[in-house]
Coordinates of C-alpha atoms and ligand atoms in Angstrom, one line a residue:
Chain F
M1 CA 16.2 4.2 24.8
T2 CA 14.6 0.8 25.2
D3 CA 11.5 2.1 27.0
D4 CA 11.1 3.7 24.5
H5 CA 11.0 1.8 21.4
D6 CA 9.7 -1.3 23.6
S7 CA 6.3 1.3 24.2
V8 CA 5.5 0.2 20.7
Y9 CA 4.3 -2.7 22.1
D10 CA 2.3 -1.4 24.8
G11 CA -1.4 -0.2 24.9
L12 CA -2.8 -2.1 21.7
L13 CA -5.7 -3.2 24.5
G14 CA -5.6 0.9 25.9
E15 CA -8.7 3.2 26.0
D16 CA -6.1 6.1 23.8
D17 CA -7.7 6.4 20.2
S18 CA -5.7 8.9 19.4
H19 CA -2.5 6.9 17.8
W20 CA -4.9 5.8 15.4
A21 CA -4.3 6.9 11.2
F22 CA -6.8 6.1 10.1
G23 CA -9.6 5.9 13.3
T24 CA -11.1 3.5 14.8
S25 CA -14.4 3.8 13.9
F26 CA -16.5 5.5 10.8
E27 CA -16.6 9.1 11.0
D28 CA -18.0 10.9 7.7
P29 CA -16.3 12.8 6.2
L30 CA -18.4 15.4 6.2
A31 CA -18.7 15.2 10.3
G32 CA -19.3 19.3 10.8
V33 CA -19.7 20.8 7.7
D34 CA -22.5 22.3 7.2
T35 CA -23.9 20.9 3.9
T36 CA -26.7 23.4 3.0
I37 CA -28.0 23.3 0.0
P38 CA -27.3 27.1 -2.0
D39 CA -29.1 29.7 -3.2
G40 CA -30.6 28.0 -6.4
A41 CA -29.1 25.5 -5.9
D42 CA -31.3 22.0 -6.9
P43 CA -30.6 19.4 -4.9
A44 CA -30.7 16.6 -7.2
T45 CA -28.8 18.1 -9.7
L46 CA -25.7 18.8 -7.1
A47 CA -26.3 14.9 -6.1
T48 CA -25.4 13.8 -9.7
Y49 CA -23.3 16.4 -9.9
C50 CA -21.0 15.2 -7.2
L51 CA -21.5 11.3 -8.2
M52 CA -19.9 12.8 -12.0
L53 CA -16.6 13.7 -10.4
G54 CA -16.5 11.7 -7.4
D55 CA -17.0 8.6 -9.8
D56 CA -14.2 9.9 -11.8
A57 CA -12.2 9.4 -8.9
L58 CA -13.2 6.2 -7.0
V59 CA -13.3 4.5 -10.6
Y60 CA -10.2 6.0 -11.7
S61 CA -8.4 5.4 -7.9
H62 CA -9.0 1.4 -7.9
R63 CA -7.6 1.6 -10.8
L64 CA -4.3 2.8 -10.8
S65 CA -4.3 1.3 -7.0
Q66 CA -3.5 -2.3 -9.3
W67 CA -0.2 -1.0 -9.9
A68 CA 0.8 -1.9 -6.0
S69 CA 3.6 -4.3 -5.6
N70 CA 4.0 -3.9 -10.0
A71 CA 5.3 -0.8 -10.6
P72 CA 8.9 -0.4 -12.9
D73 CA 10.1 0.8 -10.3
L74 CA 10.1 1.6 -5.7
E75 CA 9.7 5.2 -5.7
D76 CA 6.4 4.5 -8.0
D77 CA 4.9 2.2 -6.8
I78 CA 4.2 4.7 -3.1
A79 CA 4.1 7.8 -5.7
L80 CA 0.8 6.0 -8.5
A81 CA -0.7 4.9 -4.9
N82 CA 0.3 7.8 -3.7
T83 CA -2.3 9.1 -6.5
A84 CA -4.4 6.4 -5.9
L85 CA -5.0 7.7 -2.3
D86 CA -5.2 11.6 -3.7
L87 CA -8.4 10.4 -5.7
L88 CA -10.4 7.6 -2.9
G89 CA -10.0 10.5 -0.2
Q90 CA -11.8 13.3 -2.9
A91 CA -14.3 10.0 -3.8
R92 CA -15.1 9.9 -0.7
L93 CA -15.8 13.9 -0.1
L94 CA -17.6 14.1 -3.4
L95 CA -19.9 11.0 -3.0
A96 CA -20.8 12.2 0.8
R97 CA -21.0 15.6 -0.7
A98 CA -23.6 13.4 -3.1
A99 CA -25.2 11.1 0.2
A100 CA -26.0 14.8 2.0
A101 CA -27.2 17.1 -0.8
D102 CA -30.0 14.5 -2.4
P103 CA -30.2 11.0 -0.2
S104 CA -32.5 9.9 -2.6
A105 CA -29.5 8.9 -3.9
V106 CA -28.6 6.8 -1.5
P107 CA -29.0 3.1 -3.1
A108 CA -31.6 1.3 0.0
M109 CA -30.0 -1.2 2.2
P110 CA -31.2 -3.7 4.1
E111 CA -33.5 -2.9 7.6
G112 CA -30.3 -2.7 10.1
S113 CA -27.8 -2.0 8.0
P114 CA -24.6 -0.1 9.3
V115 CA -22.9 0.6 6.0
P116 CA -22.5 4.5 5.4
A117 CA -24.3 6.4 2.8
E118 CA -20.5 7.0 1.0
D119 CA -20.6 2.8 0.7
S120 CA -24.0 2.1 -0.4
L121 CA -23.1 5.0 -3.5
A122 CA -20.1 3.3 -4.1
F123 CA -20.4 -0.6 -3.0
F124 CA -24.7 -1.3 -4.4
R125 CA -25.1 0.7 -7.1
D126 CA -25.5 -1.2 -10.3
E127 CA -22.8 0.4 -13.4
P128 CA -26.0 2.3 -15.4
A129 CA -25.8 4.6 -11.8
F130 CA -22.1 5.0 -12.2
R131 CA -21.7 8.5 -14.3
N132 CA -18.2 8.3 -14.5
L133 CA -16.4 9.6 -17.6
R134 CA -15.0 6.3 -19.8
F135 CA -11.9 7.8 -19.9
V136 CA -10.7 6.4 -16.7
E137 CA -12.4 2.8 -16.6
P138 CA -9.7 0.2 -19.2
E139 CA -7.4 -1.7 -17.9
N140 CA -4.4 0.2 -17.3
G141 CA -2.3 -1.4 -19.9
D142 CA 2.0 -1.2 -19.1
F143 CA 3.2 1.8 -17.8
A144 CA 3.4 3.7 -21.2
V145 CA -0.5 4.1 -21.4
T146 CA -1.1 4.4 -17.5
I147 CA 1.3 7.9 -17.9
A148 CA -0.3 9.2 -21.7
R149 CA -3.8 8.3 -19.8
L150 CA -2.4 10.0 -16.2
L151 CA -0.9 13.5 -17.9
V152 CA -3.9 13.5 -20.0
F153 CA -7.0 13.6 -16.8
S154 CA -4.7 15.4 -14.6
T155 CA -5.0 18.2 -16.5
Y156 CA -8.9 18.7 -17.1
R157 CA -9.2 17.6 -13.4
L158 CA -6.5 20.3 -12.4
A159 CA -8.4 22.9 -15.5
L160 CA -11.5 21.7 -13.5
L161 CA -10.7 21.6 -9.7
E162 CA -9.5 25.1 -9.7
R163 CA -12.7 26.1 -11.8
L164 CA -14.7 24.4 -9.0
A165 CA -12.7 26.4 -6.4
S166 CA -15.4 29.5 -6.8
S167 CA -18.6 26.8 -6.8
S168 CA -21.5 27.9 -4.4
D169 CA -21.4 25.5 -2.5
P170 CA -19.2 25.4 0.1
V171 CA -18.2 21.3 0.7
L172 CA -17.5 21.3 -3.5
S173 CA -15.7 24.6 -3.3
A174 CA -13.9 23.3 0.1
I175 CA -13.2 19.6 -1.8
A176 CA -12.1 21.1 -4.9
A177 CA -9.8 23.8 -3.5
K178 CA -7.8 20.3 -0.9
G179 CA -7.6 18.7 -4.9
V180 CA -5.7 20.8 -6.0
K181 CA -3.1 20.8 -4.7
E182 CA -3.3 17.2 -4.9
V183 CA -4.0 16.9 -8.6
A184 CA -1.5 19.1 -9.9
Y185 CA 2.0 17.1 -7.7
H186 CA 0.1 13.9 -10.3
R187 CA 0.0 16.4 -13.4
T188 CA 3.7 16.9 -12.5
Y189 CA 4.5 13.3 -11.8
A190 CA 3.2 12.5 -15.2
G191 CA 4.4 15.2 -17.1
R192 CA 7.8 14.1 -16.0
W193 CA 7.7 10.7 -17.1
F194 CA 5.9 11.6 -20.5
V195 CA 8.8 13.2 -21.1
T196 CA 11.6 11.0 -20.1
L197 CA 9.4 7.9 -21.7
A198 CA 9.2 10.5 -25.1
Q199 CA 13.1 10.8 -25.6
G200 CA 14.4 8.3 -22.4
T201 CA 15.1 4.8 -24.9
P202 CA 13.8 3.6 -28.8
E203 CA 11.5 1.5 -26.7
S204 CA 9.7 3.6 -24.5
R205 CA 9.2 6.3 -27.6
R206 CA 7.9 3.6 -29.1
R207 CA 5.4 2.8 -26.3
L208 CA 4.4 5.8 -25.7
E209 CA 4.0 6.3 -29.3
A210 CA 1.5 3.4 -29.7
A211 CA -0.7 4.7 -25.9
L212 CA -1.2 7.7 -27.2
P213 CA -4.1 6.6 -29.2
L214 CA -5.1 4.2 -26.6
V215 CA -6.0 7.0 -24.0
W216 CA -7.0 9.7 -26.8
R217 CA -9.7 7.9 -28.1
H218 CA -11.7 9.2 -24.4
H219 CA -10.3 12.6 -24.8
D220 CA -13.0 14.3 -25.9
E221 CA -15.8 12.7 -24.1
L222 CA -13.7 14.8 -21.0
F223 CA -15.1 18.4 -22.6
A224 CA -19.0 16.8 -23.9
T225 CA -21.3 19.3 -21.6
H226 CA -23.7 17.0 -19.8
P227 CA -27.2 18.0 -19.4
V228 CA -26.5 17.7 -15.3
E229 CA -23.3 20.2 -15.5
A230 CA -24.7 23.2 -17.7
D231 CA -27.0 22.8 -14.9
A232 CA -24.7 22.5 -12.5
A233 CA -23.2 25.2 -14.0
A234 CA -25.9 27.8 -14.6
Q235 CA -27.1 26.8 -10.9
G236 CA -23.2 28.2 -10.0
V237 CA -22.2 25.0 -8.3
G238 CA -20.7 23.2 -11.2
V239 CA -17.9 23.3 -14.0
D240 CA -19.1 23.6 -17.5
P241 CA -17.0 20.7 -19.0
A242 CA -16.9 22.7 -22.6
G243 CA -15.0 25.5 -21.6
L244 CA -12.2 23.7 -20.0
A245 CA -11.0 21.9 -23.5
G246 CA -9.0 25.0 -24.1
E247 CA -6.5 25.2 -21.2
V248 CA -6.2 22.0 -20.9
G249 CA -5.2 21.1 -24.3
A250 CA -2.9 25.0 -24.8
V251 CA -0.7 22.5 -21.1
L252 CA -1.5 19.2 -22.4
D253 CA 0.2 21.0 -26.5
Q254 CA 2.9 22.1 -24.3
V255 CA 3.8 18.9 -22.9
L256 CA 3.5 17.2 -26.2
A257 CA 6.2 19.8 -27.8
T258 CA 7.9 19.6 -25.3
A259 CA 8.0 15.2 -25.4
G260 CA 8.6 15.8 -28.8
V261 CA 6.0 13.9 -29.7
E262 CA 2.5 14.6 -32.4
R263 CA -0.6 14.7 -30.8
P264 CA -2.6 11.4 -31.9
E265 CA -5.5 11.7 -34.6
V266 CA -7.4 9.0 -33.9
P267 CA -11.7 9.2 -34.7
S268 CA -12.9 9.5 -30.6
A269 CA -15.0 6.7 -28.9
G270 CA -19.0 7.0 -30.1
P271 CA -21.7 7.2 -27.6
V272 CA -24.2 3.9 -27.2
A273 CA -27.2 4.0 -28.2
G274 CA -26.8 7.5 -27.9
G275 CA -25.3 8.8 -24.7
R276 CA -21.7 7.9 -23.1
G277 CA -20.0 7.9 -19.2
R278 CA -21.6 10.7 -18.0
D279 CA -25.3 9.0 -18.9
G280 CA -24.2 5.5 -17.6
R281 CA -22.9 4.0 -20.8
H282 CA -19.9 2.8 -19.6
T283 CA -17.5 0.5 -21.4
E284 CA -16.8 -3.1 -21.6
H285 CA -14.2 -2.7 -19.0
L286 CA -16.8 -1.2 -16.1
S287 CA -18.4 -3.9 -15.1
R288 CA -15.6 -6.6 -14.5
L289 CA -13.8 -3.7 -11.9
L290 CA -17.3 -3.5 -10.2
A291 CA -18.0 -6.9 -10.1
E292 CA -14.6 -7.5 -8.1
M293 CA -14.1 -3.9 -6.0
Q294 CA -18.7 -4.7 -5.2
S295 CA -17.7 -8.6 -4.1
V296 CA -17.5 -8.9 -0.6
A297 CA -19.0 -5.6 -0.1
R298 CA -22.5 -6.8 -1.5
A299 CA -21.6 -10.4 0.1
H300 CA -21.7 -8.2 3.7
P301 CA -24.7 -6.2 3.5
R302 CA -24.8 -6.0 7.2
G303 CA -21.3 -6.7 7.1
Q304 CA -19.6 -3.2 9.5
W305 CA -15.9 -3.0 8.5
Chain J
M1 CA 33.9 4.3 1.2
T2 CA 34.8 1.8 3.7
V3 CA 37.4 0.0 4.3
T4 CA 37.8 -3.5 3.9
D5 CA 41.2 -4.6 2.1
P6 CA 43.3 -6.4 4.4
A7 CA 46.1 -3.7 6.1
P8 CA 48.7 -4.7 7.0
D9 CA 49.1 -6.4 10.6
A10 CA 49.7 -4.2 13.8
A11 CA 47.1 -1.9 12.1
A12 CA 44.6 -4.3 11.1
A13 CA 45.0 -5.4 14.7
E14 CA 43.9 -1.8 15.7
L15 CA 41.5 -1.4 13.3
Q16 CA 39.6 -4.7 15.1
E17 CA 40.1 -2.7 18.2
Q18 CA 38.5 0.0 17.2
F19 CA 35.4 -2.4 16.2
D20 CA 35.3 -4.1 19.0
A21 CA 35.2 -1.2 21.5
V22 CA 32.4 0.3 19.4
I23 CA 31.1 -3.5 19.8
A24 CA 31.4 -3.6 22.9
R25 CA 29.5 0.1 24.0
H26 CA 27.0 -0.7 22.2
D27 CA 27.9 2.7 20.0
R28 CA 26.8 2.5 16.8
V29 CA 28.8 1.2 13.4
E30 CA 28.2 3.9 10.6
P31 CA 29.3 3.2 6.8
R32 CA 32.8 4.7 6.7
D33 CA 34.2 3.2 9.5
W34 CA 36.6 -0.5 8.8
M35 CA 34.2 -3.2 9.9
P36 CA 35.7 -7.3 9.6
E37 CA 33.6 -8.7 6.7
K38 CA 32.3 -11.2 7.6
Y39 CA 30.6 -8.4 10.0
R40 CA 29.8 -6.6 6.6
A41 CA 28.7 -9.8 5.1
T42 CA 26.0 -11.0 7.1
L43 CA 24.3 -7.1 7.9
V44 CA 23.9 -7.4 3.9
R45 CA 22.5 -10.6 4.0
Q46 CA 20.1 -9.3 6.9
I47 CA 18.7 -6.2 5.5
A48 CA 18.0 -7.5 2.1
Q49 CA 16.4 -10.7 3.4
H50 CA 14.5 -7.7 5.3
A51 CA 13.4 -5.9 3.0
H52 CA 13.0 -8.7 0.1
S53 CA 9.8 -9.6 3.0
E54 CA 8.6 -5.2 2.9
I55 CA 8.7 -5.8 -0.8
I56 CA 7.4 -9.8 -1.5
G57 CA 4.3 -8.5 2.3
M58 CA 3.3 -6.0 -0.1
Q59 CA 1.1 -9.4 -2.8
P60 CA -0.2 -11.3 -0.2
E61 CA -2.6 -7.5 1.3
G62 CA -2.2 -5.7 -2.1
N63 CA -4.4 -9.1 -3.3
W64 CA -7.5 -7.6 -1.3
I65 CA -7.0 -3.2 -2.0
T66 CA -9.6 -4.6 -5.5
R67 CA -11.8 -5.6 -3.2
A68 CA -11.7 -4.1 0.4
P69 CA -15.4 -4.1 1.4
S70 CA -15.8 0.2 2.6
L71 CA -13.5 3.3 1.3
R72 CA -12.8 4.3 4.2
R73 CA -10.9 0.6 4.6
K74 CA -9.8 0.3 0.8
A75 CA -7.5 3.8 2.2
T76 CA -6.4 2.3 4.9
L77 CA -4.4 -0.9 3.4
L78 CA -3.6 1.2 0.3
A79 CA -2.1 3.2 2.8
K80 CA -0.8 -0.1 4.1
V81 CA 1.0 -1.2 1.6
Q82 CA 2.7 1.6 -0.3
D83 CA 4.7 1.6 3.8
E84 CA 6.1 -1.7 2.6
A85 CA 6.9 0.0 -0.2
G86 CA 8.9 2.7 2.2
H87 CA 9.7 0.7 4.5
G88 CA 11.6 -1.8 1.3
L89 CA 13.5 1.8 -0.3
Y90 CA 14.8 2.9 3.7
L91 CA 16.4 -1.2 4.3
Y92 CA 18.2 -1.1 0.1
S93 CA 19.0 2.5 0.8
A94 CA 20.3 1.0 3.9
A95 CA 22.2 -2.3 2.3
E96 CA 23.8 0.6 -0.6
T97 CA 25.6 2.1 2.2
L98 CA 27.1 -1.3 2.3
G99 CA 28.1 -1.5 -1.0
A100 CA 24.8 -4.2 -2.1
S101 CA 22.6 -2.2 -4.5
R102 CA 19.3 -2.0 -5.2
G103 CA 19.0 -3.7 -8.9
E104 CA 21.6 -6.9 -7.4
L105 CA 19.5 -8.4 -4.0
T106 CA 16.3 -7.9 -6.1
E107 CA 19.1 -10.7 -8.2
K108 CA 19.7 -12.1 -5.5
L109 CA 16.0 -12.2 -4.9
I110 CA 14.3 -13.2 -8.2
S111 CA 17.0 -15.7 -8.5
G112 CA 16.2 -17.3 -5.3
K113 CA 20.0 -16.5 -4.0
Q114 CA 18.5 -14.1 -0.9
K115 CA 15.2 -15.0 1.0
Y116 CA 12.2 -13.8 2.5
S117 CA 9.9 -14.3 5.1
S118 CA 8.5 -17.0 4.6
I119 CA 4.7 -15.8 6.6
F120 CA 4.5 -13.9 3.2
N121 CA 4.4 -17.3 1.4
Y122 CA 1.0 -17.7 3.0
P123 CA -2.5 -17.4 0.8
T124 CA -4.8 -14.1 1.5
L125 CA -8.3 -16.0 1.8
S126 CA -10.4 -13.8 3.4
Y127 CA -11.0 -9.3 4.0
A128 CA -10.3 -10.9 7.7
D129 CA -6.9 -11.6 6.3
V130 CA -6.2 -8.4 6.1
G131 CA -6.8 -7.7 10.0
T132 CA -4.8 -10.7 10.9
I133 CA -2.2 -9.7 9.1
G134 CA -1.5 -6.5 10.6
W135 CA -2.7 -7.5 14.3
L136 CA -0.5 -10.8 14.2
V137 CA 2.0 -10.8 11.3
D138 CA 3.2 -7.0 11.6
G139 CA 3.0 -8.1 15.5
A140 CA 5.5 -10.7 15.1
A141 CA 7.2 -8.7 12.9
I142 CA 7.5 -5.5 15.7
C143 CA 8.8 -8.0 18.8
N144 CA 11.5 -8.7 16.1
Q145 CA 12.5 -5.2 15.0
V146 CA 12.1 -3.8 18.2
P147 CA 15.4 -4.6 19.1
L148 CA 17.5 -4.4 15.9
C149 CA 16.4 0.1 17.1
R150 CA 20.0 -1.4 18.3
T151 CA 21.4 -2.6 15.9
S152 CA 25.0 -1.6 16.2
Y153 CA 24.4 -1.0 12.4
G154 CA 24.3 2.3 12.2
P155 CA 22.1 3.0 8.6
Y156 CA 20.5 0.1 9.9
G157 CA 19.1 1.2 13.2
R158 CA 17.6 4.3 12.2
S159 CA 15.5 2.9 9.3
M160 CA 14.0 -0.1 11.6
I161 CA 13.1 2.8 14.4
R162 CA 11.0 4.8 11.8
I163 CA 10.1 1.2 10.3
C164 CA 8.6 0.2 13.6
K165 CA 6.8 3.2 14.4
E166 CA 5.0 2.1 10.8
E167 CA 4.3 -1.5 11.8
S168 CA 2.2 -0.6 14.6
F169 CA 0.0 1.5 13.1
H170 CA -0.4 -1.0 11.0
Q171 CA -1.3 -3.5 14.1
R172 CA -3.1 -0.9 15.4
Q173 CA -5.0 -1.1 11.9
G174 CA -5.3 -4.9 11.7
Y175 CA -6.8 -5.3 15.5
E176 CA -9.4 -2.8 14.8
L177 CA -9.9 -4.6 11.5
L178 CA -10.7 -7.5 13.5
M179 CA -12.7 -5.3 16.7
T180 CA -14.7 -3.9 14.1
M181 CA -15.4 -7.4 12.3
M182 CA -16.0 -9.4 15.6
R183 CA -19.2 -6.4 16.2
G184 CA -20.1 -7.3 13.2
T185 CA -22.7 -10.7 11.5
D186 CA -21.6 -14.4 13.1
E187 CA -20.4 -14.6 9.3
Q188 CA -17.8 -12.1 9.6
R189 CA -16.9 -13.0 13.2
A190 CA -16.9 -17.0 11.5
M191 CA -14.5 -14.8 9.1
V192 CA -11.8 -13.8 11.7
Q193 CA -12.0 -16.1 13.8
E194 CA -10.7 -18.7 10.5
S195 CA -8.1 -16.3 9.6
V196 CA -7.1 -16.4 12.6
D197 CA -7.0 -19.7 13.5
R198 CA -5.1 -20.1 10.1
F199 CA -2.5 -17.4 11.3
W200 CA -1.5 -18.4 13.9
W201 CA 2.0 -21.4 13.9
P202 CA 3.1 -19.1 11.0
A203 CA 2.7 -16.3 13.1
L204 CA 5.2 -18.9 15.2
M205 CA 7.1 -19.6 13.2
M206 CA 8.4 -15.8 11.9
F207 CA 10.9 -16.1 15.2
G208 CA 13.2 -18.6 13.2
P209 CA 13.4 -21.6 14.5
P210 CA 14.4 -22.7 18.0
D211 CA 18.0 -21.6 19.5
A212 CA 19.0 -25.0 19.6
D213 CA 18.6 -25.2 16.4
S214 CA 19.8 -21.7 15.1
P215 CA 23.2 -22.1 14.3
N216 CA 24.2 -18.0 13.5
T217 CA 22.3 -16.3 16.4
A218 CA 25.4 -16.5 18.5
Q219 CA 27.7 -14.2 16.0
S220 CA 24.7 -11.9 16.1
M221 CA 23.9 -11.0 19.1
A222 CA 27.7 -11.4 19.5
W223 CA 28.7 -8.9 17.4
G224 CA 25.1 -6.4 18.7
I225 CA 23.1 -7.2 15.1
K226 CA 20.9 -9.2 16.7
R227 CA 20.1 -8.4 20.2
D228 CA 17.5 -11.6 21.3
T229 CA 17.2 -15.3 21.3
N230 CA 14.2 -16.5 18.4
D231 CA 13.1 -18.2 21.6
D232 CA 12.5 -14.9 23.9
L233 CA 11.2 -13.0 21.4
R234 CA 8.5 -16.1 20.7
Q235 CA 8.0 -15.5 24.2
K236 CA 7.0 -12.1 24.2
F237 CA 5.4 -12.2 21.2
V238 CA 3.4 -15.4 22.8
D239 CA 2.8 -13.6 26.5
M240 CA 2.2 -10.8 24.3
S241 CA -1.3 -11.4 22.1
V242 CA -2.8 -13.2 24.2
P243 CA -4.4 -10.8 26.4
Q244 CA -5.3 -9.7 22.7
A245 CA -6.9 -12.8 21.6
E246 CA -9.2 -12.7 24.6
R247 CA -10.0 -9.8 24.2
L248 CA -10.9 -9.5 20.9
G249 CA -13.2 -12.9 21.6
V250 CA -10.8 -15.2 19.8
T251 CA -9.6 -19.1 20.1
L252 CA -5.4 -19.7 19.1
P253 CA -5.7 -22.4 18.5
D254 CA -2.5 -24.2 20.0
P255 CA -4.7 -27.3 22.9
D256 CA -1.2 -25.9 25.3
L257 CA -1.3 -22.4 25.4
R258 CA -2.2 -21.8 29.6
W259 CA -0.3 -19.3 32.1
N260 CA 2.7 -20.9 34.3
A261 CA 2.2 -19.0 36.6
E262 CA 6.1 -20.0 38.3
R263 CA 7.5 -18.7 34.9
G264 CA 5.6 -15.8 35.0
A265 CA 4.4 -16.6 31.0
H266 CA 3.1 -18.8 28.8
D267 CA 3.3 -22.5 28.3
F268 CA 3.1 -22.3 24.2
G269 CA 2.7 -25.4 21.8
Q270 CA 5.2 -25.6 19.0
P271 CA 4.7 -25.0 15.8
D272 CA 5.2 -27.3 12.6
W273 CA 8.9 -27.4 11.9
D274 CA 8.9 -29.6 9.2
E275 CA 6.5 -27.3 7.4
F276 CA 8.6 -24.5 8.2
M277 CA 12.0 -26.3 6.3
A278 CA 9.4 -26.9 3.5
V279 CA 8.2 -23.6 3.2
V280 CA 11.5 -22.2 3.5
K281 CA 12.8 -25.1 0.5
G282 CA 10.3 -23.6 -1.7
G283 CA 7.4 -25.9 -1.2
G284 CA 5.1 -23.1 1.2
P285 CA 1.9 -22.6 -0.8
C286 CA 2.4 -19.6 -2.8
N287 CA 6.3 -19.7 -3.3
A288 CA 6.2 -20.0 -6.8
E289 CA 3.3 -17.6 -7.1
R290 CA 5.7 -14.6 -5.6
I291 CA 7.6 -14.6 -6.8
A292 CA 7.1 -14.8 -10.3
H293 CA 5.0 -11.7 -9.4
R294 CA 7.7 -9.8 -8.1
K295 CA 10.1 -11.2 -11.3
R296 CA 7.3 -10.2 -14.1
A297 CA 6.8 -6.8 -12.3
H298 CA 10.4 -6.0 -12.2
D299 CA 10.8 -7.2 -15.6
D300 CA 7.7 -5.3 -17.3
G301 CA 9.4 -2.7 -15.6
A302 CA 12.9 -2.4 -16.9
W303 CA 12.4 -0.6 -20.3
V304 CA 11.0 1.7 -17.4
R305 CA 13.9 1.8 -15.3
E306 CA 16.0 1.8 -19.2
A307 CA 13.9 4.9 -20.1
A308 CA 14.6 6.7 -16.8
S309 CA 19.0 6.5 -16.8
A310 CA 18.5 6.6 -20.3
F311 CA 17.6 9.9 -19.9
A312 CA 19.0 10.9 -16.9
A313 CA 22.4 10.5 -18.4
K314 CA 21.1 12.6 -21.5
G315 CA 20.2 15.7 -19.5
A316 CA 23.9 15.1 -17.7
Ligands
FE2_1 FE1 7.0 -2.9 6.8
FE2_2 FE1 3.7 -3.0 8.1

């Protein structure tokens, strides 16, 4: 028994890398995958479309990661970190897919910089180049706001990924098929808490009811088709989000009914000079989020991590 | 239920005998077995302190999750902080088998009645600290905890086996981050050295005061709760770390550190034990912040936990 447990001391200096949980050096998340553009698809459209879905996952993952060490109980700390990790994994694959489809989408780095494409995209793009929905940008708020937002987002993303699994791009199709399992769990987690908060105590119900209008302000933007999404759908690689509204609405109505909560009637957040998140026009929250997220990477444009 | 009521003399003596025999055989004591009240209290205190350390330990590294400089590092760091929450969970569950609830122990942490490892009262000031904590702090934790896999109390020992495996991943990941940074730019190399300079001495303090000043060690060792003395573990850690530092290309900030061929071990200097005592008593750089953070999260979550209990009660 002693030898068995003492063995964790050993091997730090050994050459066997198989035990390293995340590998010992950067690995392209798409290594070994055929990234040929499918027939009939335009590389720039595919890349921008991947950035849209990748940025949703990246920004939302960042927000959810801010619950680490802050959640109401250890089980929720773990579940929210899991959700953030799943979305971060999706973001990495989607950004890598974008870079492989259209290398010109990747910001230029200084000569000799070892920064991989996914990190150039995440850390060296400026805010207007981010294509995520405004829905995922606001600060977490309390646990009720977080649960309401996660319920709507995961219901939307699950419907989207289920359709994307039949994308004519085999890479996107594989990313979507993997994501479906993850996001289905996120939706279950959020749905369970949503009902619990609605029917728990008067205080939890009050907070949940206060949360709904905040979240629903950006609800309609989920289903507003951007021209790039329309093109991606027409080319067979992407999904037109307008087509998801019925299914997502039905699921949300079912959860709301189980919870005994009314769907909030609030005006939708309007566009900025005609643009929304998918156009690179964001809320005031995103620039602060990016300033923080990108700070260390930008201080070391030739750094290796 | 664990039996703790004083039994009639003869029966009590027999229970004590059985317990002593289990300890002498290096067998496990299980939750349903009789155990001396002081053994239970010592275990609860030690397990709780360990659980609190896992939970408070999420904060210094959690400080860098939102600024991790690559997506891969962000995933690694978030997963690590998540693991620490899991460790806290196993340990609070082990304490629960001794009749101490998570809620009750958390209150004791927040009110300062129970302690956590003083290493977490030091700040994380650069991204290199994520690597240094993995290498030195998780490394020291492993040295402390591997012997606990054989500790006499079953649920504690079994949690430690699982935890130690994950801590060794953390140590490897931390060391690998530092290795990668050392291959990077001059600024990154300087960052690593600066970080190691700050964490080396606090890491040595993680083994506790010198044996001569550690009054509880003898009883804990007799009960098989503790398996090695503080100084033995500290020596083991130093001997393990020196070649790793060499391979990394950093200097450990101890002018007295040198190989002693006669002892077959390294001689090394003593940490500043006055600083250690000050940190233990609340005077470290971050004690107030760490507890305030935990208290805020706990208080902010109270209405959620209440909602969950109320909802569960309705369903029952
Ligand atoms: Fe841990
Ligand atoms: Fe750890």
